[in-house]
Amino acid sequence: MNAPAPSDLTVVVLTRDEEANLPACLASVAGLWHRLFVVDSGSTDATVELARAAGAQVVRHAFETHAKQWHWALASLPLEASWILALDADQRVTPHLAASLRDALAAPGTHRGFYVNRRQVFRGRWIRYGGYYPMPLLKVFRRDAVSLDPAERVDHHFRVAGPVGHLQGDLVEDNANERKIGDWISKHNRYARLQAEEELFLLGTGSEPGRFWGHRDERMRWLKARWRRLPLYVRPFLYFGYRYVIRLGFLDGKEGLVFHFMQGLWYRLLVDINRDELSRAARRRPTETPHG
């Protein structure tokens, strides 16, 4: 007999043209949710029909950034449950993680959120090395304790006020829409520009420095603040060497070489090129003077 669904959990999934990913995502959380929402930002394929067939309530909202989309969803959806599981359509919950989630919500204690381990799959290969596994993500949280940083233009990070736990099992991330390398490159070409804009914005306004000895997210903010100040065109090569050699990324085989090179070096070099271009353009911009 299947265990009853946690009565205090809502699952929220973001989508846009995700017919290749969504069925596996929703199947992996079947029997877990008390209520299921799909926030769609203009799909033109069968995404909406697949979501409704799986029992989801579909809500449309225009997309700006992931952080803003999640902020809107958490502020605007009728979220009656205390706990939220936040997913992207290319993510799926393993049975081990589902069981761990049930146990945690049955007796959450003082926890206000839970990390899960992301298992990244690239073109059919599980990326185990290069510091990419386990990659803890805060994906389960109490709706009254979560916040996001609207300045994040590419990634998004949920933050909670209070103690956090760590669930067993993996959250598998395997984007079927990116199995053609051209599609992956096109997406990351867009992201590189946004990442460069975000870095310049944070450098100009100041950002949360984080704490090296804090919890994982605070430590990552501390490290990213220092990354932004490293010399352009040098830092991508340092990072790739760290990932591929020191963190044993070469053990991920042929697909691992492609992934670590493209994501760890090519993409970050593209961010630096875009950031350099934006900085040069800002310096060339003529200063407006009042007309006399």
Coordinates of N, CA, C and O in Angstrom, one line a residue, residues 39-175:
V39 N 3.5 26.8 -12.5 CA 3.5 28.2 -12.9 C 4.2 28.2 -14.3 O 5.4 28.0 -14.5
D40 N 3.4 28.5 -15.3 CA 3.8 28.4 -16.7 C 4.0 29.9 -17.3 O 3.2 30.7 -17.1
S41 N 5.1 30.0 -18.0 CA 5.4 31.4 -18.6 C 5.2 31.5 -20.1 O 6.1 32.1 -20.7
G42 N 4.2 30.8 -20.6 CA 3.9 30.9 -22.0 C 4.3 29.8 -22.9 O 4.7 30.0 -24.0
S43 N 4.1 28.6 -22.4 CA 4.4 27.4 -23.2 C 3.6 27.3 -24.5 O 2.4 27.6 -24.5
T44 N 4.2 26.9 -25.6 CA 3.5 26.7 -26.8 C 3.4 25.2 -27.2 O 2.9 24.9 -28.3
D45 N 3.9 24.3 -26.4 CA 3.8 22.9 -26.6 C 2.8 22.3 -25.7 O 1.8 23.0 -25.4
A46 N 2.9 21.0 -25.4 CA 1.9 20.3 -24.6 C 2.1 20.4 -23.1 O 1.4 19.7 -22.4
T47 N 2.9 21.3 -22.7 CA 3.2 21.4 -21.2 C 2.0 21.6 -20.4 O 1.8 20.9 -19.4
V48 N 1.1 22.5 -20.7 CA -0.1 22.8 -19.9 C -1.0 21.6 -19.8 O -1.5 21.3 -18.8
E49 N -1.2 21.0 -21.0 CA -2.1 19.8 -21.0 C -1.5 18.7 -20.2 O -2.3 18.0 -19.4
L50 N -0.2 18.4 -20.2 CA 0.4 17.4 -19.4 C 0.3 17.7 -17.9 O 0.1 16.8 -17.1
A51 N 0.5 19.0 -17.6 CA 0.4 19.4 -16.2 C -1.1 19.1 -15.6 O -1.2 18.6 -14.5
R52 N -2.1 19.5 -16.4 CA -3.4 19.3 -15.9 C -3.8 17.9 -15.9 O -4.5 17.5 -14.9
A53 N -3.3 17.1 -16.8 CA -3.6 15.7 -16.8 C -3.0 15.0 -15.5 O -3.5 14.0 -15.1
A54 N -1.9 15.6 -15.0 CA -1.3 15.0 -13.8 C -1.9 15.5 -12.5 O -1.5 15.2 -11.4
G55 N -2.9 16.4 -12.6 CA -3.6 16.9 -11.4 C -3.2 18.3 -11.0 O -3.6 18.7 -9.9
A56 N -2.3 18.9 -11.8 CA -1.8 20.2 -11.4 C -2.8 21.3 -11.7 O -3.5 21.3 -12.6
Q57 N -2.7 22.4 -10.8 CA -3.4 23.6 -11.1 C -2.4 24.5 -11.9 O -1.4 24.8 -11.3
V58 N -2.7 24.9 -13.1 CA -1.8 25.7 -13.9 C -2.1 27.2 -13.8 O -3.3 27.6 -13.9
V59 N -1.1 27.9 -13.5 CA -1.2 29.4 -13.3 C -0.2 30.0 -14.3 O 0.9 29.6 -14.3
R60 N -0.7 31.0 -15.1 CA 0.2 31.6 -16.0 C 0.8 32.9 -15.4 O 0.1 33.7 -14.8
H61 N 2.1 33.1 -15.7 CA 2.7 34.4 -15.3 C 4.0 34.6 -16.1 O 4.8 33.7 -16.4
A62 N 4.1 35.8 -16.7 CA 5.2 36.2 -17.5 C 6.5 36.1 -16.8 O 6.6 36.4 -15.6
F63 N 7.6 35.6 -17.5 CA 8.9 35.3 -16.9 C 9.8 36.5 -17.1 O 9.9 37.0 -18.2
E64 N 10.5 36.9 -16.0 CA 11.6 37.9 -16.1 C 12.9 37.2 -15.7 O 13.8 37.1 -16.5
T65 N 13.0 36.7 -14.5 CA 14.1 36.0 -14.0 C 13.6 34.9 -13.1 O 12.5 34.9 -12.6
H66 N 14.4 33.9 -12.8 CA 14.0 32.8 -11.9 C 13.7 33.3 -10.5 O 12.7 32.9 -9.9
A67 N 14.5 34.2 -10.0 CA 14.3 34.7 -8.7 C 12.9 35.5 -8.6 O 12.2 35.3 -7.7
K68 N 12.7 36.3 -9.6 CA 11.4 37.1 -9.6 C 10.2 36.1 -9.8 O 9.1 36.4 -9.3
Q69 N 10.4 35.1 -10.7 CA 9.3 34.2 -10.9 C 8.9 33.4 -9.6 O 7.7 33.2 -9.3
W70 N 9.9 33.0 -8.9 CA 9.7 32.3 -7.6 C 9.1 33.2 -6.6 O 8.2 32.8 -5.8
H71 N 9.6 34.4 -6.6 CA 9.1 35.4 -5.6 C 7.6 35.6 -5.9 O 6.8 35.6 -4.9
W72 N 7.2 35.8 -7.1 CA 5.8 36.0 -7.5 C 5.0 34.7 -7.1 O 3.9 34.9 -6.5
A73 N 5.5 33.6 -7.4 CA 4.8 32.3 -7.1 C 4.5 32.2 -5.6 O 3.4 31.9 -5.2
L74 N 5.5 32.4 -4.8 CA 5.4 32.2 -3.4 C 4.5 33.3 -2.7 O 3.9 33.1 -1.7
A75 N 4.5 34.5 -3.4 CA 3.7 35.6 -2.8 C 2.2 35.5 -3.3 O 1.3 36.1 -2.6
S76 N 2.0 34.9 -4.5 CA 0.7 35.1 -5.1 C -0.2 33.8 -5.2 O -1.4 33.9 -5.2
L77 N 0.4 32.6 -5.2 CA -0.4 31.4 -5.2 C -1.1 31.2 -3.9 O -0.6 31.6 -2.8
P78 N -2.2 30.6 -3.9 CA -3.0 30.2 -2.7 C -2.3 29.1 -2.0 O -2.8 27.9 -2.0
L79 N -1.2 29.3 -1.3 CA -0.4 28.2 -0.7 C -0.9 28.0 0.7 O -0.6 28.7 1.6
E80 N -1.8 27.0 0.9 CA -2.4 26.8 2.2 C -1.5 25.9 3.1 O -1.5 26.1 4.3
A81 N -0.7 25.1 2.4 CA 0.2 24.2 3.2 C 1.3 25.0 3.8 O 1.8 26.0 3.3
S82 N 1.9 24.5 4.9 CA 3.0 25.1 5.5 C 4.3 24.9 4.8 O 5.2 25.7 4.8
W83 N 4.4 23.7 4.2 CA 5.7 23.3 3.5 C 5.6 23.4 2.0 O 4.5 23.0 1.4
I84 N 6.7 23.8 1.4 CA 6.8 23.9 -0.1 C 7.9 23.1 -0.6 O 9.0 23.1 0.0
L85 N 7.7 22.3 -1.7 CA 8.8 21.7 -2.4 C 8.8 22.4 -3.8 O 7.9 22.4 -4.5
A86 N 9.9 23.1 -4.0 CA 10.1 24.0 -5.2 C 11.0 23.3 -6.2 O 12.1 23.0 -6.0
L87 N 10.4 23.0 -7.4 CA 11.1 22.3 -8.5 C 11.1 23.0 -9.8 O 10.2 23.8 -10.1
D88 N 12.2 22.8 -10.6 CA 12.2 23.1 -12.0 C 11.7 21.9 -12.7 O 11.8 20.7 -12.2
A89 N 11.2 22.0 -13.9 CA 10.6 20.9 -14.7 C 11.6 19.8 -15.0 O 11.2 18.7 -15.3
D90 N 12.9 20.2 -15.1 CA 13.9 19.2 -15.5 C 14.5 18.4 -14.3 O 15.5 17.7 -14.4
Q91 N 13.8 18.6 -13.1 CA 14.2 17.9 -11.9 C 13.2 16.8 -11.5 O 12.0 17.0 -11.7
R92 N 13.8 15.7 -11.0 CA 12.9 14.7 -10.5 C 13.4 14.1 -9.2 O 14.6 14.0 -8.9
V93 N 12.4 13.7 -8.3 CA 12.7 13.2 -7.0 C 12.9 11.7 -7.0 O 12.0 11.0 -7.6
T94 N 14.0 11.2 -6.5 CA 14.2 9.8 -6.4 C 13.3 9.2 -5.3 O 12.9 9.9 -4.4
P95 N 13.0 7.9 -5.4 CA 12.2 7.3 -4.3 C 12.9 7.4 -2.9 O 12.2 7.6 -1.9
H96 N 14.2 7.4 -2.9 CA 14.9 7.5 -1.6 C 14.6 8.9 -1.0 O 14.3 9.1 0.2
L97 N 14.7 9.9 -1.9 CA 14.4 11.3 -1.4 C 13.0 11.5 -1.0 O 12.7 12.1 0.0
A98 N 12.1 10.9 -1.8 CA 10.6 11.0 -1.4 C 10.4 10.4 0.0 O 9.6 11.0 0.8
A99 N 11.0 9.2 0.3 CA 10.8 8.6 1.6 C 11.4 9.5 2.7 O 10.8 9.6 3.7
S100 N 12.6 10.1 2.4 CA 13.2 10.9 3.4 C 12.4 12.2 3.7 O 12.2 12.6 4.8
L101 N 11.7 12.7 2.6 CA 10.9 13.9 2.7 C 9.7 13.6 3.6 O 9.3 14.4 4.5
R102 N 9.0 12.4 3.3 CA 7.9 12.1 4.1 C 8.3 12.0 5.6 O 7.5 12.5 6.5
D103 N 9.4 11.3 5.9 CA 9.8 11.2 7.3 C 10.1 12.5 7.9 O 9.7 12.8 9.1
A104 N 10.7 13.4 7.2 CA 11.1 14.7 7.7 C 9.9 15.6 8.0 O 9.8 16.2 9.1
L105 N 8.9 15.5 7.2 CA 7.7 16.4 7.4 C 6.8 15.8 8.4 O 6.0 16.5 9.0
A106 N 6.9 14.5 8.7 CA 6.1 13.9 9.8 C 6.6 14.3 11.1 O 5.8 14.4 12.1
A107 N 7.9 14.7 11.2 CA 8.5 15.2 12.5 C 9.6 16.2 12.2 O 10.8 15.9 12.3
P108 N 9.2 17.4 11.7 CA 10.2 18.4 11.3 C 11.0 19.0 12.4 O 12.0 19.6 12.2
G109 N 10.5 18.9 13.7 CA 11.2 19.5 14.8 C 11.2 21.0 14.6 O 10.3 21.7 14.2
T110 N 12.4 21.6 14.8 CA 12.6 23.1 14.7 C 13.0 23.5 13.3 O 13.3 24.7 13.0
H111 N 13.2 22.5 12.4 CA 13.7 22.8 11.0 C 12.7 23.7 10.3 O 11.5 23.5 10.3
R112 N 13.3 24.7 9.6 CA 12.5 25.6 8.7 C 12.7 25.3 7.3 O 12.0 25.9 6.4
G113 N 13.6 24.5 7.0 CA 13.9 24.1 5.6 C 14.8 22.9 5.5 O 15.4 22.5 6.6
F114 N 14.9 22.3 4.3 CA 15.8 21.1 4.1 C 16.6 21.2 2.8 O 16.0 21.6 1.8
Y115 N 17.8 20.9 2.9 CA 18.6 20.8 1.7 C 18.4 19.4 1.1 O 18.1 18.4 1.8
V116 N 18.6 19.3 -0.2 CA 18.6 18.0 -0.9 C 19.9 18.0 -1.8 O 20.4 19.0 -2.1
N117 N 20.3 16.8 -2.1 CA 21.5 16.7 -3.0 C 21.1 16.6 -4.4 O 20.3 15.7 -4.8
R118 N 21.6 17.6 -5.2 CA 21.3 17.5 -6.6 C 22.3 16.6 -7.3 O 23.5 16.7 -7.1
R119 N 21.8 15.8 -8.2 CA 22.6 14.9 -9.0 C 22.5 15.4 -10.5 O 21.5 15.2 -11.2
Q120 N 23.5 16.1 -11.0 CA 23.5 16.6 -12.3 C 23.8 15.6 -13.3 O 24.8 14.8 -13.3
V121 N 22.9 15.5 -14.4 CA 23.1 14.6 -15.5 C 23.3 15.5 -16.7 O 22.5 16.4 -17.0
F122 N 24.4 15.2 -17.5 CA 24.7 16.0 -18.7 C 24.8 15.0 -19.9 O 25.7 14.1 -19.9
R123 N 23.9 15.1 -20.8 CA 23.9 14.3 -22.0 C 23.9 12.8 -21.6 O 24.7 12.0 -22.2
G124 N 23.2 12.4 -20.6 CA 23.1 11.0 -20.2 C 24.1 10.6 -19.2 O 24.0 9.5 -18.7
R125 N 25.0 11.5 -18.8 CA 26.1 11.1 -17.9 C 25.9 11.8 -16.5 O 25.7 13.0 -16.5
W126 N 26.0 11.0 -15.4 CA 25.9 11.6 -14.1 C 27.3 12.2 -13.8 O 28.3 11.6 -13.9
I127 N 27.3 13.5 -13.6 CA 28.5 14.3 -13.3 C 28.8 14.1 -11.8 O 28.3 14.9 -11.0
R128 N 29.7 13.3 -11.5 CA 30.0 12.9 -10.1 C 31.2 13.8 -9.5 O 31.3 13.9 -8.3
Y129 N 32.1 14.2 -10.3 CA 33.3 14.8 -9.8 C 33.3 16.3 -10.2 O 32.3 16.9 -10.6
G130 N 34.5 16.9 -10.0 CA 34.6 18.4 -10.2 C 33.9 19.2 -9.2 O 33.6 20.4 -9.4
G131 N 33.6 18.6 -8.0 CA 32.9 19.4 -7.0 C 31.4 19.5 -7.3 O 30.7 20.3 -6.6
Y132 N 30.9 18.7 -8.2 CA 29.5 18.8 -8.6 C 28.5 17.9 -7.9 O 27.3 17.9 -8.1
Y133 N 29.1 16.9 -7.2 CA 28.2 16.0 -6.4 C 28.9 15.7 -5.1 O 30.1 15.3 -5.1
P134 N 28.1 15.7 -4.0 CA 26.7 16.2 -3.9 C 26.7 17.8 -4.0 O 27.7 18.4 -3.5
M135 N 25.7 18.3 -4.6 CA 25.5 19.8 -4.6 C 24.2 20.1 -3.9 O 23.1 20.0 -4.4
P136 N 24.4 20.4 -2.6 CA 23.2 20.7 -1.8 C 22.4 21.9 -2.2 O 23.0 23.0 -2.4
L137 N 21.1 21.7 -2.4 CA 20.2 22.8 -2.8 C 19.1 22.9 -1.7 O 18.5 21.9 -1.3
L138 N 18.7 24.1 -1.3 CA 17.6 24.3 -0.4 C 16.3 24.3 -1.3 O 16.0 25.3 -2.0
K139 N 15.6 23.2 -1.2 CA 14.4 23.0 -2.1 C 13.1 22.8 -1.3 O 12.0 22.8 -1.9
V140 N 13.2 22.5 0.0 CA 12.0 22.3 0.8 C 12.1 23.3 2.0 O 13.1 23.4 2.6
F141 N 11.0 24.0 2.2 CA 11.0 25.1 3.2 C 9.6 25.4 3.6 O 8.6 25.1 2.9
R142 N 9.5 26.0 4.8 CA 8.3 26.6 5.3 C 8.0 27.9 4.5 O 8.9 28.7 4.4
R143 N 6.8 28.0 4.1 CA 6.5 29.2 3.2 C 6.6 30.5 4.0 O 6.7 31.6 3.4
D144 N 6.5 30.5 5.3 CA 6.5 31.7 6.1 C 8.0 32.0 6.5 O 8.2 33.0 7.3
A145 N 8.9 31.2 6.0 CA 10.3 31.5 6.5 C 11.3 31.7 5.3 O 12.5 32.0 5.5
V146 N 10.8 31.7 4.1 CA 11.6 31.7 2.9 C 11.8 33.1 2.3 O 10.8 33.9 2.4
S147 N 12.9 33.4 1.7 CA 13.1 34.6 1.0 C 14.1 34.4 -0.2 O 14.7 33.3 -0.3
L148 N 14.1 35.3 -1.2 CA 15.0 35.2 -2.3 C 15.6 36.6 -2.5 O 15.1 37.6 -2.1
D149 N 16.7 36.6 -3.3 CA 17.4 37.9 -3.6 C 17.0 38.3 -5.0 O 17.4 37.6 -6.0
P150 N 16.2 39.3 -5.2 CA 15.8 39.7 -6.5 C 16.9 40.2 -7.4 O 16.7 40.3 -8.7
A151 N 18.1 40.4 -6.9 CA 19.2 40.8 -7.7 C 19.8 39.7 -8.5 O 20.5 39.9 -9.5
E152 N 19.5 38.4 -8.2 CA 20.0 37.3 -8.9 C 19.3 37.2 -10.2 O 18.0 37.0 -10.3
R153 N 20.0 37.2 -11.3 CA 19.4 37.2 -12.6 C 19.5 35.9 -13.4 O 18.9 35.7 -14.4
V154 N 20.4 35.0 -12.9 CA 20.5 33.7 -13.5 C 20.1 32.6 -12.6 O 19.1 32.0 -12.7
D155 N 20.9 32.4 -11.5 CA 20.6 31.4 -10.5 C 19.6 32.0 -9.5 O 19.3 33.2 -9.5
H156 N 19.0 31.1 -8.7 CA 18.1 31.6 -7.6 C 18.5 30.7 -6.4 O 18.7 29.6 -6.6
H157 N 18.4 31.3 -5.3 CA 18.7 30.6 -4.0 C 17.7 30.9 -3.0 O 17.5 32.1 -2.7
F158 N 17.0 29.9 -2.5 CA 16.0 30.1 -1.4 C 16.8 30.2 -0.1 O 17.8 29.5 0.1
R159 N 16.4 31.1 0.7 CA 17.0 31.3 2.0 C 15.9 31.2 3.1 O 14.8 31.7 2.9
V160 N 16.2 30.6 4.2 CA 15.2 30.5 5.3 C 15.8 31.1 6.6 O 17.0 31.0 6.8
A161 N 14.9 31.6 7.4 CA 15.3 32.1 8.7 C 15.1 31.0 9.7 O 13.9 30.6 9.9
G162 N 16.1 30.4 10.2 CA 16.0 29.4 11.2 C 16.8 28.1 10.8 O 17.5 28.1 9.8
P163 N 16.7 27.1 11.6 CA 17.5 25.9 11.4 C 17.1 25.2 10.1 O 16.0 25.1 9.7
V164 N 18.1 24.6 9.4 CA 17.9 23.8 8.2 C 18.4 22.4 8.4 O 19.4 22.2 9.1
G165 N 17.7 21.4 7.8 CA 18.2 20.0 7.9 C 18.7 19.6 6.5 O 18.7 20.4 5.5
H166 N 19.0 18.3 6.4 CA 19.5 17.7 5.1 C 18.8 16.4 4.9 O 18.9 15.5 5.7
L167 N 18.1 16.3 3.7 CA 17.4 15.0 3.4 C 18.3 14.0 2.7 O 19.3 14.4 2.0
Q168 N 18.0 12.8 2.9 CA 18.7 11.7 2.2 C 18.1 11.5 0.8 O 16.9 11.9 0.6
G169 N 18.9 10.9 -0.1 CA 18.4 10.7 -1.5 C 18.7 11.9 -2.4 O 19.2 12.9 -1.9
D170 N 18.5 11.8 -3.7 CA 18.9 12.7 -4.6 C 17.8 13.4 -5.4 O 16.7 12.8 -5.6
L171 N 18.0 14.6 -5.8 CA 17.2 15.3 -6.8 C 17.9 15.3 -8.1 O 19.0 15.9 -8.2
V172 N 17.4 14.5 -9.0 CA 18.1 14.4 -10.3 C 17.7 15.5 -11.2 O 16.5 15.8 -11.5
E173 N 18.7 16.2 -11.8 CA 18.5 17.2 -12.8 C 19.0 16.8 -14.1 O 20.2 16.6 -14.3
D174 N 18.1 16.6 -15.1 CA 18.5 16.0 -16.4 C 17.6 16.7 -17.4 O 16.4 16.3 -17.6
N175 N 18.1 17.7 -18.1 CA 17.3 18.5 -19.0 C 17.3 18.0 -20.4 O 18.3 18.1 -21.1

